[in-house]
XYZ file of N, CA, C and O in Angstrom:
292
model
N 24.572 20.590 -15.418
C 24.296 21.353 -16.617
C 25.314 20.992 -17.706
O 24.946 20.904 -18.866
N 26.563 20.811 -17.295
C 27.587 20.453 -18.280
C 27.298 19.094 -18.916
O 27.500 18.924 -20.118
N 26.823 18.148 -18.110
C 26.499 16.829 -18.660
C 25.371 16.932 -19.682
O 25.395 16.245 -20.708
N 24.400 17.792 -19.423
C 23.306 17.974 -20.374
C 23.827 18.602 -21.658
O 23.451 18.198 -22.761
N 24.700 19.584 -21.540
C 25.288 20.227 -22.716
C 26.076 19.211 -23.552
O 25.930 19.168 -24.777
N 26.848 18.391 -22.894
C 27.636 17.378 -23.608
C 26.707 16.370 -24.289
O 26.896 16.031 -25.464
N 25.689 15.920 -23.563
C 24.743 14.957 -24.149
C 24.012 15.576 -25.334
O 23.844 14.930 -26.376
N 23.579 16.825 -25.201
C 22.853 17.484 -26.289
C 23.751 17.695 -27.502
O 23.314 17.527 -28.642
N 25.008 18.038 -27.268
C 25.907 18.284 -28.394
C 26.314 16.993 -29.096
O 26.741 17.020 -30.251
N 26.164 15.868 -28.407
C 26.488 14.562 -29.000
C 25.240 13.747 -29.300
O 25.310 12.531 -29.473
N 24.107 14.408 -29.405
C 22.813 13.747 -29.624
C 22.884 12.823 -30.837
O 23.396 13.174 -31.880
N 22.299 11.622 -30.654
C 22.264 10.631 -31.732
C 20.868 10.477 -32.301
O 20.459 9.385 -32.659
N 20.129 11.575 -32.377
C 18.780 11.532 -32.931
C 17.743 11.887 -31.891
O 18.038 12.056 -30.708
N 16.497 11.996 -32.354
C 15.382 12.304 -31.457
C 15.230 11.184 -30.437
O 15.372 10.014 -30.767
N 14.918 11.549 -29.223
C 14.708 10.551 -28.186
C 15.972 9.894 -27.685
O 15.914 8.795 -27.126
N 17.113 10.546 -27.865
C 18.390 9.999 -27.387
C 18.304 9.808 -25.867
O 18.066 10.765 -25.134
N 18.486 8.583 -25.378
C 18.340 8.331 -23.944
C 19.351 9.082 -23.079
O 19.049 9.423 -21.946
N 20.529 9.371 -23.602
C 21.505 10.105 -22.793
C 21.078 11.558 -22.600
O 21.288 12.141 -21.534
N 20.444 12.142 -23.612
C 19.938 13.511 -23.492
C 18.766 13.529 -22.515
O 18.680 14.416 -21.654
N 17.890 12.554 -22.626
C 16.741 12.485 -21.729
C 17.188 12.303 -20.282
O 16.678 12.969 -19.379
N 18.158 11.434 -20.042
C 18.659 11.217 -18.681
C 19.300 12.477 -18.121
O 19.084 12.834 -16.959
N 20.060 13.168 -18.950
C 20.696 14.412 -18.508
C 19.647 15.485 -18.233
O 19.767 16.252 -17.273
N 18.609 15.534 -19.052
C 17.523 16.486 -18.847
C 16.880 16.279 -17.482
O 16.696 17.221 -16.710
N 16.539 15.034 -17.169
C 15.889 14.749 -15.896
C 16.836 14.966 -14.722
O 16.391 15.355 -13.635
N 18.118 14.747 -14.909
C 19.085 15.017 -13.842
C 19.124 16.508 -13.523
O 19.150 16.903 -12.353
N 19.098 17.347 -14.556
C 19.077 18.801 -14.340
C 17.768 19.202 -13.662
O 17.765 19.990 -12.705
N 16.645 18.669 -14.131
C 15.349 19.003 -13.543
C 15.285 18.593 -12.075
O 14.808 19.363 -11.227
N 15.784 17.413 -11.759
C 15.784 16.942 -10.368
C 16.674 17.812 -9.494
O 16.293 18.186 -8.377
N 17.855 18.152 -9.989
C 18.779 18.994 -9.228
C 18.174 20.375 -8.992
O 18.313 20.954 -7.904
N 17.489 20.897 -9.993
C 16.844 22.201 -9.847
C 15.787 22.163 -8.749
O 15.706 23.069 -7.911
N 14.981 21.122 -8.723
C 13.933 21.029 -7.709
C 14.527 20.933 -6.304
O 14.016 21.554 -5.368
N 15.616 20.183 -6.155
C 16.292 20.088 -4.855
C 16.814 21.462 -4.447
O 16.639 21.898 -3.302
N 17.432 22.172 -5.381
C 17.946 23.515 -5.106
C 16.814 24.465 -4.735
O 16.914 25.230 -3.771
N 15.732 24.437 -5.490
C 14.592 25.324 -5.246
C 14.017 25.082 -3.848
O 13.723 26.025 -3.117
N 13.873 23.815 -3.470
C 13.353 23.492 -2.142
C 14.293 23.979 -1.040
O 13.846 24.554 -0.048
N 15.583 23.755 -1.214
C 16.559 24.185 -0.211
C 16.602 25.706 -0.099
O 16.690 26.255 1.010
N 16.530 26.390 -1.211
C 16.531 27.846 -1.225
C 15.311 28.393 -0.485
O 15.414 29.329 0.323
N 14.165 27.767 -0.726
C 12.943 28.230 -0.071
C 12.992 27.967 1.432
O 12.616 28.816 2.233
N 13.459 26.770 1.809
C 13.543 26.430 3.235
C 14.506 27.344 3.978
O 14.214 27.783 5.090
N 15.641 27.642 3.381
C 16.669 28.435 4.055
C 16.367 29.925 4.060
O 16.624 30.616 5.044
N 15.835 30.438 2.942
C 15.704 31.887 2.790
C 14.308 32.366 2.394
O 14.126 33.554 2.127
N 13.352 31.436 2.328
C 11.999 31.800 1.898
C 12.036 32.529 0.547
O 11.366 33.530 0.332
N 12.856 32.012 -0.352
C 13.081 32.625 -1.667
C 12.926 31.566 -2.750
O 13.125 30.380 -2.514
N 12.539 31.999 -3.941
C 12.415 31.105 -5.093
C 13.169 31.706 -6.270
O 13.511 32.879 -6.267
N 13.371 30.890 -7.278
C 14.002 31.370 -8.512
C 12.904 31.784 -9.486
O 11.742 31.419 -9.304
N 13.264 32.506 -10.545
C 12.267 32.864 -11.555
C 12.074 31.766 -12.601
O 11.492 31.995 -13.645
N 12.536 30.563 -12.305
C 12.506 29.462 -13.263
C 11.454 28.439 -12.865
O 11.095 28.317 -11.699
N 10.976 27.687 -13.854
C 9.986 26.656 -13.596
C 10.263 25.472 -14.510
O 10.555 25.644 -15.693
N 10.150 24.259 -13.955
C 10.306 23.043 -14.745
C 8.927 22.600 -15.198
O 8.022 22.431 -14.395
N 8.738 22.437 -16.492
C 7.471 21.977 -17.051
C 7.579 20.492 -17.348
O 8.608 20.020 -17.817
N 6.509 19.770 -17.114
C 6.496 18.369 -17.493
C 5.407 18.144 -18.539
O 4.654 19.046 -18.868
N 5.334 16.954 -19.054
C 4.370 16.644 -20.110
C 2.931 16.873 -19.665
O 2.089 17.250 -20.458
N 2.633 16.637 -18.393
C 1.272 16.826 -17.904
C 0.852 18.283 -18.016
O -0.287 18.576 -18.332
N 1.777 19.225 -17.761
C 1.462 20.645 -17.893
C 1.098 20.972 -19.332
O 0.160 21.713 -19.588
N 1.824 20.416 -20.281
C 1.557 20.669 -21.697
C 0.187 20.144 -22.099
O -0.543 20.794 -22.828
N -0.177 18.964 -21.607
C -1.468 18.377 -21.948
C -2.610 19.212 -21.384
O -3.636 19.376 -22.023
N -2.438 19.748 -20.167
C -3.476 20.580 -19.561
C -3.695 21.844 -20.379
O -4.821 22.272 -20.587
N -2.628 22.462 -20.841
C -2.738 23.678 -21.636
C -3.439 23.397 -22.960
O -4.247 24.178 -23.419
N -3.118 22.263 -23.582
C -3.724 21.916 -24.858
C -5.216 21.644 -24.699
O -6.008 21.948 -25.575
N -5.627 21.079 -23.566
C -7.031 20.753 -23.374
C -7.871 21.990 -23.118
O -9.085 21.941 -23.215
N -7.248 23.125 -22.778
C -7.967 24.369 -22.539
C -8.411 25.046 -23.836
O -9.201 25.964 -23.809
N -7.929 24.592 -24.973
C -8.257 25.203 -26.254
C -9.664 24.791 -26.662
O -10.019 23.622 -26.631
N -10.458 25.774 -27.071
C -11.824 25.509 -27.529
C -11.773 25.270 -29.037
O -11.578 26.192 -29.816
N -11.950 24.013 -29.439
C -11.848 23.655 -30.849
C -12.892 24.375 -31.696
O -12.630 24.777 -32.819
N -14.115 24.549 -31.182
C -15.157 25.245 -31.934
C -14.758 26.690 -32.209
O -14.990 27.217 -33.290
N -14.158 27.321 -31.209
C -13.730 28.718 -31.398
C -12.653 28.790 -32.476
O -12.677 29.682 -33.312
N -11.711 27.831 -32.470
C -10.670 27.816 -33.498
C -11.276 27.620 -34.883
O -10.833 28.231 -35.840
N -12.296 26.774 -34.990
C -12.925 26.542 -36.287
C -13.625 27.792 -36.801
O -13.582 28.088 -37.973
N -14.227 28.524 -35.894
C -14.896 29.765 -36.300
C -13.886 30.756 -36.863
O -14.150 31.406 -37.862
N -12.737 30.833 -36.252
C -11.713 31.763 -36.703
C -11.233 31.356 -38.097
O -11.100 32.183 -38.982
N -11.041 30.064 -38.307
C -10.578 29.584 -39.602
C -11.643 29.827 -40.675
O -11.341 30.207 -41.782
N -12.906 29.642 -40.338
C -13.983 29.794 -41.306
C -14.186 31.237 -41.704
O -14.632 31.519 -42.805
N -13.894 32.179 -40.826
C -14.097 33.597 -41.129
C -13.090 34.022 -42.123
O -12.787 34.385 -42.998
């Protein structure tokens, strides 16, 4: 988490590879922790890691015709 904070605070623009690498390191570590926690204690955290595929699925659920009707009214 500290590495991500340092990378984010020293960001050199959008798409900074050091921020992206730190982000994925935190996400990977979280998944390892979540799996170990579940295996040892049958417990989970209240946190969830979202990836780009989740965002695309949510966007595809939007009914464009319904949105147009709302705008036209």
